[in-house]
Amino acid sequence: MFPLYVIRGEQNLLIDCSILAKANAIEEKLQELLGKEKIDLVLLTHSHYDHTGACSHLQKKYGFEIIASKRTKEILENDNAIEFIDNLNQKFKAILNDHSNSTFTKPAQVRGIGENETIKISDSQLIEVFETPGHTRCSLSFLLKPENILFPGDAAGVIEQSGKIKPLFLSSYTLYEQSLKKLIAIKAEILALPHNTAIKGERKVQEFLQCALREAQKLKEEILAALQNTIDFALIAENILIREFTFPTIMGPREALLINITAMVKSIFHEFVKIQ
Ligand SMILES: [Zn+2]
């Protein structure tokens, strides 16, 4: 469910940090992979609990710097947000029968970065930064060049093992659609998704992103139709959860799924209904 990507070179980079319940497993795999080398830098695509969960645990071992959006940096400096991220991670630990006393704590050394900035990894490789809000306000995508490998975080939604794409416009539908169009224009060779799989080949990447766009538009229409009958956001979200998210690939606390769908209903309401 949580593939992690390590970029190896003069410095070693890790993209996102998965959940706290996987922290020990990640540490073991990194040990196998890196031997005496370490992780020098972590790039966070956004602040969600399932992308930051193992971050503080791994940072204690490796002492890496973290690069994220300015908004993610703010969130990771906020005590309430840290508690919220820890809370969802504890719930996920319970689901996975992890009864250890590990906690998510405030990470150190977080540097904020934004659109058009680059991160140099070696003389021949760099990472371009794209702001891709809509999934969250804090979402960034990273493009590794010259390989043309794109790390979009959840900006394009989440792909299920069946191949179906679940849209996730949690902060803004309008920005989510704009961000997807931005990702399409990059024409990446590989789409390194943070859940389940990666998409290889420019044509397949384009197909995936176009499909993600269509699925988002479809869900928008469904929510708009539901809003004709009621503006009880929680009720609409419950109905969508029952119908669409019964067997989500991203198994997680039901609370987190419901928070996500309610956020999408609210975004459609505020951007397309309320203004009329
Ligand atoms: Zn997310």
Short mmCIF file of C-alpha atoms and ligand atoms in Angstrom, two decimals:
data_model
loop_
_atom_site.label_atom_id
_atom_site.label_comp_id
_atom_site.label_asym_id
_atom_site.label_seq_id
_atom_site.Cartn_x
_atom_site.Cartn_y
_atom_site.Cartn_z
CA MET A 1 0.00 0.00 0.00
CA PHE A 2 2.86 2.37 0.73
CA PRO A 3 5.70 2.04 -1.75
CA LEU A 4 8.57 4.29 -0.79
CA TYR A 5 11.03 5.77 -3.24
CA VAL A 6 14.71 6.22 -2.52
CA ILE A 7 16.80 8.29 -4.92
CA ARG A 8 20.42 7.25 -4.54
CA GLY A 9 23.48 9.24 -5.48
CA GLU A 10 25.92 11.64 -3.88
CA GLN A 11 23.13 12.08 -1.37
CA ASN A 12 20.26 9.72 -0.72
CA LEU A 13 16.73 11.05 -0.82
CA LEU A 14 13.53 9.53 0.42
CA ILE A 15 10.17 10.66 -0.94
CA ASP A 16 7.48 10.68 1.76
CA CYS A 17 7.49 8.63 4.95
CA SER A 18 4.45 6.33 5.02
CA ILE A 19 2.77 5.49 8.33
CA LEU A 20 4.20 5.15 11.82
CA ALA A 21 3.14 1.49 12.02
CA LYS A 22 5.62 0.74 9.20
CA ALA A 23 8.52 2.71 10.69
CA ASN A 24 10.48 -0.36 11.86
CA ALA A 25 9.88 -2.25 8.62
CA ILE A 26 11.04 0.78 6.62
CA GLU A 27 14.11 1.14 8.80
CA GLU A 28 15.05 -2.51 8.15
CA LYS A 29 14.58 -2.19 4.39
CA LEU A 30 16.60 1.02 4.29
CA GLN A 31 19.36 -0.68 6.27
CA GLU A 32 19.45 -3.53 3.71
CA LEU A 33 19.44 -1.11 0.82
CA LEU A 34 21.85 1.52 2.10
CA GLY A 35 24.27 -0.36 4.35
CA LYS A 36 26.52 2.28 5.87
CA GLU A 37 25.01 5.08 3.84
CA LYS A 38 22.18 7.13 5.22
CA ILE A 39 19.17 9.11 4.12
CA ASP A 40 20.34 12.72 3.76
CA LEU A 41 17.13 14.36 2.71
CA VAL A 42 13.41 13.65 2.84
CA LEU A 43 10.93 15.30 0.49
CA LEU A 44 7.35 15.40 1.70
CA THR A 45 4.63 15.76 -0.92
CA HIS A 46 2.12 16.89 1.73
CA SER A 47 1.36 16.74 5.44
CA HIS A 48 -1.14 13.86 5.56
CA TYR A 49 -0.65 11.29 8.33
CA ASP A 50 0.03 8.46 5.87
CA HIS A 51 2.86 10.40 4.20
CA THR A 52 4.51 11.79 7.32
CA GLY A 53 3.82 9.05 9.93
CA ALA A 54 7.27 7.44 10.10
CA CYS A 55 9.08 10.74 9.58
CA SER A 56 10.10 11.65 13.11
CA HIS A 57 11.06 8.04 13.89
CA LEU A 58 13.35 7.83 10.84
CA GLN A 59 14.75 11.29 11.45
CA LYS A 60 15.96 10.24 14.89
CA LYS A 61 18.04 7.54 13.20
CA TYR A 62 19.30 9.42 10.15
CA GLY A 63 19.16 13.08 11.16
CA PHE A 64 18.04 14.12 7.67
CA GLU A 65 16.74 17.49 6.57
CA ILE A 66 13.13 17.64 5.38
CA ILE A 67 11.93 19.68 2.41
CA ALA A 68 8.22 20.35 2.02
CA SER A 69 5.86 23.14 1.02
CA LYS A 70 5.77 26.21 3.23
CA ARG A 71 2.25 25.21 4.27
CA THR A 72 3.40 21.69 5.25
CA LYS A 73 6.21 23.28 7.26
CA GLU A 74 3.65 25.41 9.13
CA ILE A 75 1.48 22.37 9.80
CA LEU A 76 4.43 20.36 11.12
CA GLU A 77 5.23 23.20 13.51
CA ASN A 78 1.71 23.20 14.93
CA ASP A 79 1.13 21.19 18.12
CA ASN A 80 -2.53 20.46 17.33
CA ALA A 81 -1.62 19.17 13.87
CA ILE A 82 1.10 16.94 15.35
CA GLU A 83 -1.46 15.51 17.77
CA PHE A 84 -3.94 14.95 14.92
CA ILE A 85 -1.32 13.18 12.76
CA ASP A 86 -0.28 11.05 15.74
CA ASN A 87 -3.89 10.20 16.52
CA LEU A 88 -4.63 8.84 13.04
CA ASN A 89 -1.34 6.94 13.09
CA GLN A 90 -2.24 5.37 16.44
CA LYS A 91 -5.56 4.25 14.94
CA PHE A 92 -3.75 2.72 11.97
CA LYS A 93 -1.35 0.98 14.38
CA ALA A 94 -4.37 -0.53 16.15
CA ILE A 95 -5.74 -1.81 12.81
CA LEU A 96 -2.36 -3.45 12.11
CA ASN A 97 -2.10 -4.86 15.65
CA ASP A 98 0.91 -2.73 16.45
CA HIS A 99 0.67 -2.29 20.22
CA SER A 100 4.07 -0.62 20.64
CA ASN A 101 4.33 2.76 22.33
CA SER A 102 5.76 4.55 19.26
CA THR A 103 4.46 8.06 18.63
CA PHE A 104 4.63 10.64 15.87
CA THR A 105 6.42 13.72 17.17
CA LYS A 106 7.30 17.09 15.75
CA PRO A 107 9.98 16.66 13.07
CA ALA A 108 13.02 18.96 13.11
CA GLN A 109 14.88 20.74 10.28
CA VAL A 110 11.95 21.33 7.94
CA ARG A 111 12.66 23.68 5.03
CA GLY A 112 9.80 25.25 3.06
CA ILE A 113 10.03 25.33 -0.72
CA GLY A 114 7.72 26.41 -3.54
CA GLU A 115 6.89 26.55 -7.25
CA ASN A 116 9.80 26.68 -9.71
CA GLU A 117 12.42 26.01 -7.06
CA THR A 118 14.89 23.23 -7.66
CA ILE A 119 16.77 20.83 -5.42
CA LYS A 120 20.20 19.90 -6.74
CA ILE A 121 21.13 16.29 -6.02
CA SER A 122 24.32 15.99 -8.06
CA ASP A 123 26.02 17.67 -11.03
CA SER A 124 23.76 15.77 -13.41
CA GLN A 125 20.51 15.42 -11.45
CA LEU A 126 18.01 17.79 -9.95
CA ILE A 127 14.47 17.90 -8.71
CA GLU A 128 11.97 20.48 -9.92
CA VAL A 129 9.22 21.52 -7.52
CA PHE A 130 5.61 22.06 -8.60
CA GLU A 131 2.83 23.35 -6.37
CA THR A 132 -0.13 21.04 -6.95
CA PRO A 133 -2.84 22.03 -4.44
CA GLY A 134 -6.38 20.66 -4.41
CA HIS A 135 -5.78 17.35 -2.66
CA THR A 136 -4.59 19.52 0.19
CA ARG A 137 -3.51 23.14 0.31
CA CYS A 138 0.01 21.94 1.11
CA SER A 139 0.55 19.52 -1.83
CA LEU A 140 3.74 19.57 -3.89
CA SER A 141 4.85 17.36 -6.77
CA PHE A 142 8.51 16.60 -7.47
CA LEU A 143 10.07 15.91 -10.87
CA LEU A 144 13.43 14.11 -11.01
CA LYS A 145 15.44 15.20 -14.03
CA PRO A 146 16.82 14.13 -16.45
CA GLU A 147 14.97 10.82 -15.82
CA ASN A 148 11.62 12.60 -15.93
CA ILE A 149 10.20 10.70 -12.96
CA LEU A 150 7.27 12.48 -11.36
CA PHE A 151 6.34 12.09 -7.68
CA PRO A 152 2.82 13.56 -7.45
CA GLY A 153 1.89 12.56 -3.91
CA ASP A 154 -1.89 12.27 -3.83
CA ALA A 155 -2.40 15.19 -6.25
CA ALA A 156 -3.76 12.77 -8.89
CA GLY A 157 -5.86 10.76 -6.46
CA VAL A 158 -5.27 7.21 -5.31
CA ILE A 159 -5.10 4.16 -7.56
CA GLU A 160 -6.65 0.96 -6.29
CA GLN A 161 -5.18 -2.47 -6.90
CA SER A 162 -8.00 -3.01 -9.41
CA GLY A 163 -6.63 -0.04 -11.34
CA LYS A 164 -9.58 2.17 -10.48
CA ILE A 165 -8.68 5.73 -9.57
CA LYS A 166 -10.24 7.38 -6.54
CA PRO A 167 -10.33 11.17 -6.76
CA LEU A 168 -9.22 13.01 -3.62
CA PHE A 169 -9.93 16.75 -3.96
CA LEU A 170 -9.99 17.41 -0.25
CA SER A 171 -9.20 21.12 -0.15
CA SER A 172 -10.47 22.35 -3.54
CA TYR A 173 -11.97 20.69 -6.60
CA THR A 174 -11.05 23.65 -8.81
CA LEU A 175 -7.40 23.62 -7.76
CA TYR A 176 -7.29 19.81 -7.98
CA GLU A 177 -8.38 19.96 -11.61
CA GLN A 178 -5.83 22.72 -12.36
CA SER A 179 -3.08 20.69 -10.69
CA LEU A 180 -3.97 17.58 -12.68
CA LYS A 181 -3.71 19.60 -15.88
CA LYS A 182 -0.31 20.86 -14.72
CA LEU A 183 0.83 17.27 -14.13
CA ILE A 184 -0.45 16.21 -17.57
CA ALA A 185 1.57 19.03 -19.20
CA ILE A 186 4.82 17.73 -17.64
CA LYS A 187 4.70 14.60 -19.85
CA ALA A 188 6.55 12.49 -17.31
CA GLU A 189 8.08 9.13 -18.22
CA ILE A 190 7.28 7.50 -14.87
CA LEU A 191 4.61 8.40 -12.35
CA ALA A 192 5.90 7.27 -8.96
CA LEU A 193 2.66 7.07 -6.98
CA PRO A 194 2.73 6.91 -3.18
CA HIS A 195 0.16 4.14 -3.00
CA ASN A 196 0.12 0.68 -4.55
CA THR A 197 2.01 1.11 -7.81
CA ALA A 198 3.98 3.21 -10.26
CA ILE A 199 2.99 3.93 -13.86
CA LYS A 200 5.71 3.49 -16.48
CA GLY A 201 5.88 4.91 -19.99
CA GLU A 202 4.83 8.37 -21.14
CA ARG A 203 1.69 7.12 -22.90
CA LYS A 204 0.51 5.17 -19.84
CA VAL A 205 1.23 8.10 -17.55
CA GLN A 206 -0.84 10.37 -19.78
CA GLU A 207 -3.68 7.83 -19.86
CA PHE A 208 -3.62 7.52 -16.09
CA LEU A 209 -3.71 11.27 -15.50
CA GLN A 210 -6.50 11.81 -18.06
CA CYS A 211 -8.47 9.06 -16.36
CA ALA A 212 -7.83 10.67 -12.94
CA LEU A 213 -9.24 13.89 -14.37
CA ARG A 214 -12.37 12.16 -15.73
CA GLU A 215 -12.97 10.35 -12.42
CA ALA A 216 -12.73 13.64 -10.55
CA GLN A 217 -15.22 15.25 -12.93
CA LYS A 218 -17.55 12.27 -12.50
CA LEU A 219 -17.47 12.45 -8.70
CA LYS A 220 -18.05 16.20 -8.88
CA GLU A 221 -21.22 15.58 -10.92
CA GLU A 222 -22.39 12.89 -8.46
CA ILE A 223 -21.90 15.19 -5.49
CA LEU A 224 -23.64 18.05 -7.32
CA ALA A 225 -26.62 15.76 -7.98
CA ALA A 226 -26.74 14.69 -4.30
CA LEU A 227 -26.57 18.34 -3.21
CA GLN A 228 -29.80 18.96 -5.13
CA ASN A 229 -31.61 16.83 -2.54
CA THR A 230 -29.82 17.69 0.69
CA ILE A 231 -27.05 19.86 2.06
CA ASP A 232 -26.39 17.41 4.85
CA PHE A 233 -22.70 16.92 3.95
CA ALA A 234 -22.20 14.06 6.41
CA LEU A 235 -25.16 12.16 4.96
CA ILE A 236 -23.91 12.55 1.39
CA ALA A 237 -20.45 11.46 2.50
CA GLU A 238 -21.86 8.40 4.29
CA ASN A 239 -23.72 7.36 1.14
CA ILE A 240 -20.64 7.76 -1.04
CA LEU A 241 -18.55 5.87 1.52
CA ILE A 242 -20.99 2.96 1.58
CA ARG A 243 -21.23 2.76 -2.21
CA GLU A 244 -17.74 3.61 -3.39
CA PHE A 245 -15.32 3.06 -0.58
CA THR A 246 -16.44 -0.27 0.87
CA PHE A 247 -13.15 -1.97 0.06
CA PRO A 248 -10.64 0.80 -0.26
CA THR A 249 -7.12 -0.18 -1.13
CA ILE A 250 -5.86 2.36 1.30
CA MET A 251 -7.14 0.54 4.29
CA GLY A 252 -7.23 3.06 7.05
CA PRO A 253 -9.36 4.31 9.87
CA ARG A 254 -12.98 4.74 8.71
CA GLU A 255 -12.87 8.14 10.37
CA ALA A 256 -10.12 9.25 7.98
CA LEU A 257 -12.08 8.06 4.93
CA LEU A 258 -15.19 9.87 6.10
CA ILE A 259 -13.25 13.06 6.80
CA ASN A 260 -11.90 12.85 3.23
CA ILE A 261 -15.25 12.37 1.52
CA THR A 262 -16.97 15.04 3.62
CA ALA A 263 -14.19 17.43 2.62
CA MET A 264 -14.86 16.72 -1.08
CA VAL A 265 -18.60 17.33 -0.63
CA LYS A 266 -17.86 20.65 1.11
CA SER A 267 -15.46 21.70 -1.63
CA ILE A 268 -18.08 21.09 -4.34
CA PHE A 269 -20.71 22.92 -2.28
CA HIS A 270 -18.56 25.97 -1.67
CA GLU A 271 -17.16 26.18 -5.19
CA PHE A 272 -20.21 25.29 -7.28
CA VAL A 273 -23.42 25.55 -5.23
CA LYS A 274 -23.09 28.31 -2.67
CA ILE A 275 -22.06 30.96 -5.16
CA GLN A 276 -25.21 30.56 -7.27
ZN ZN B 1 -3.04 12.60 1.06
#
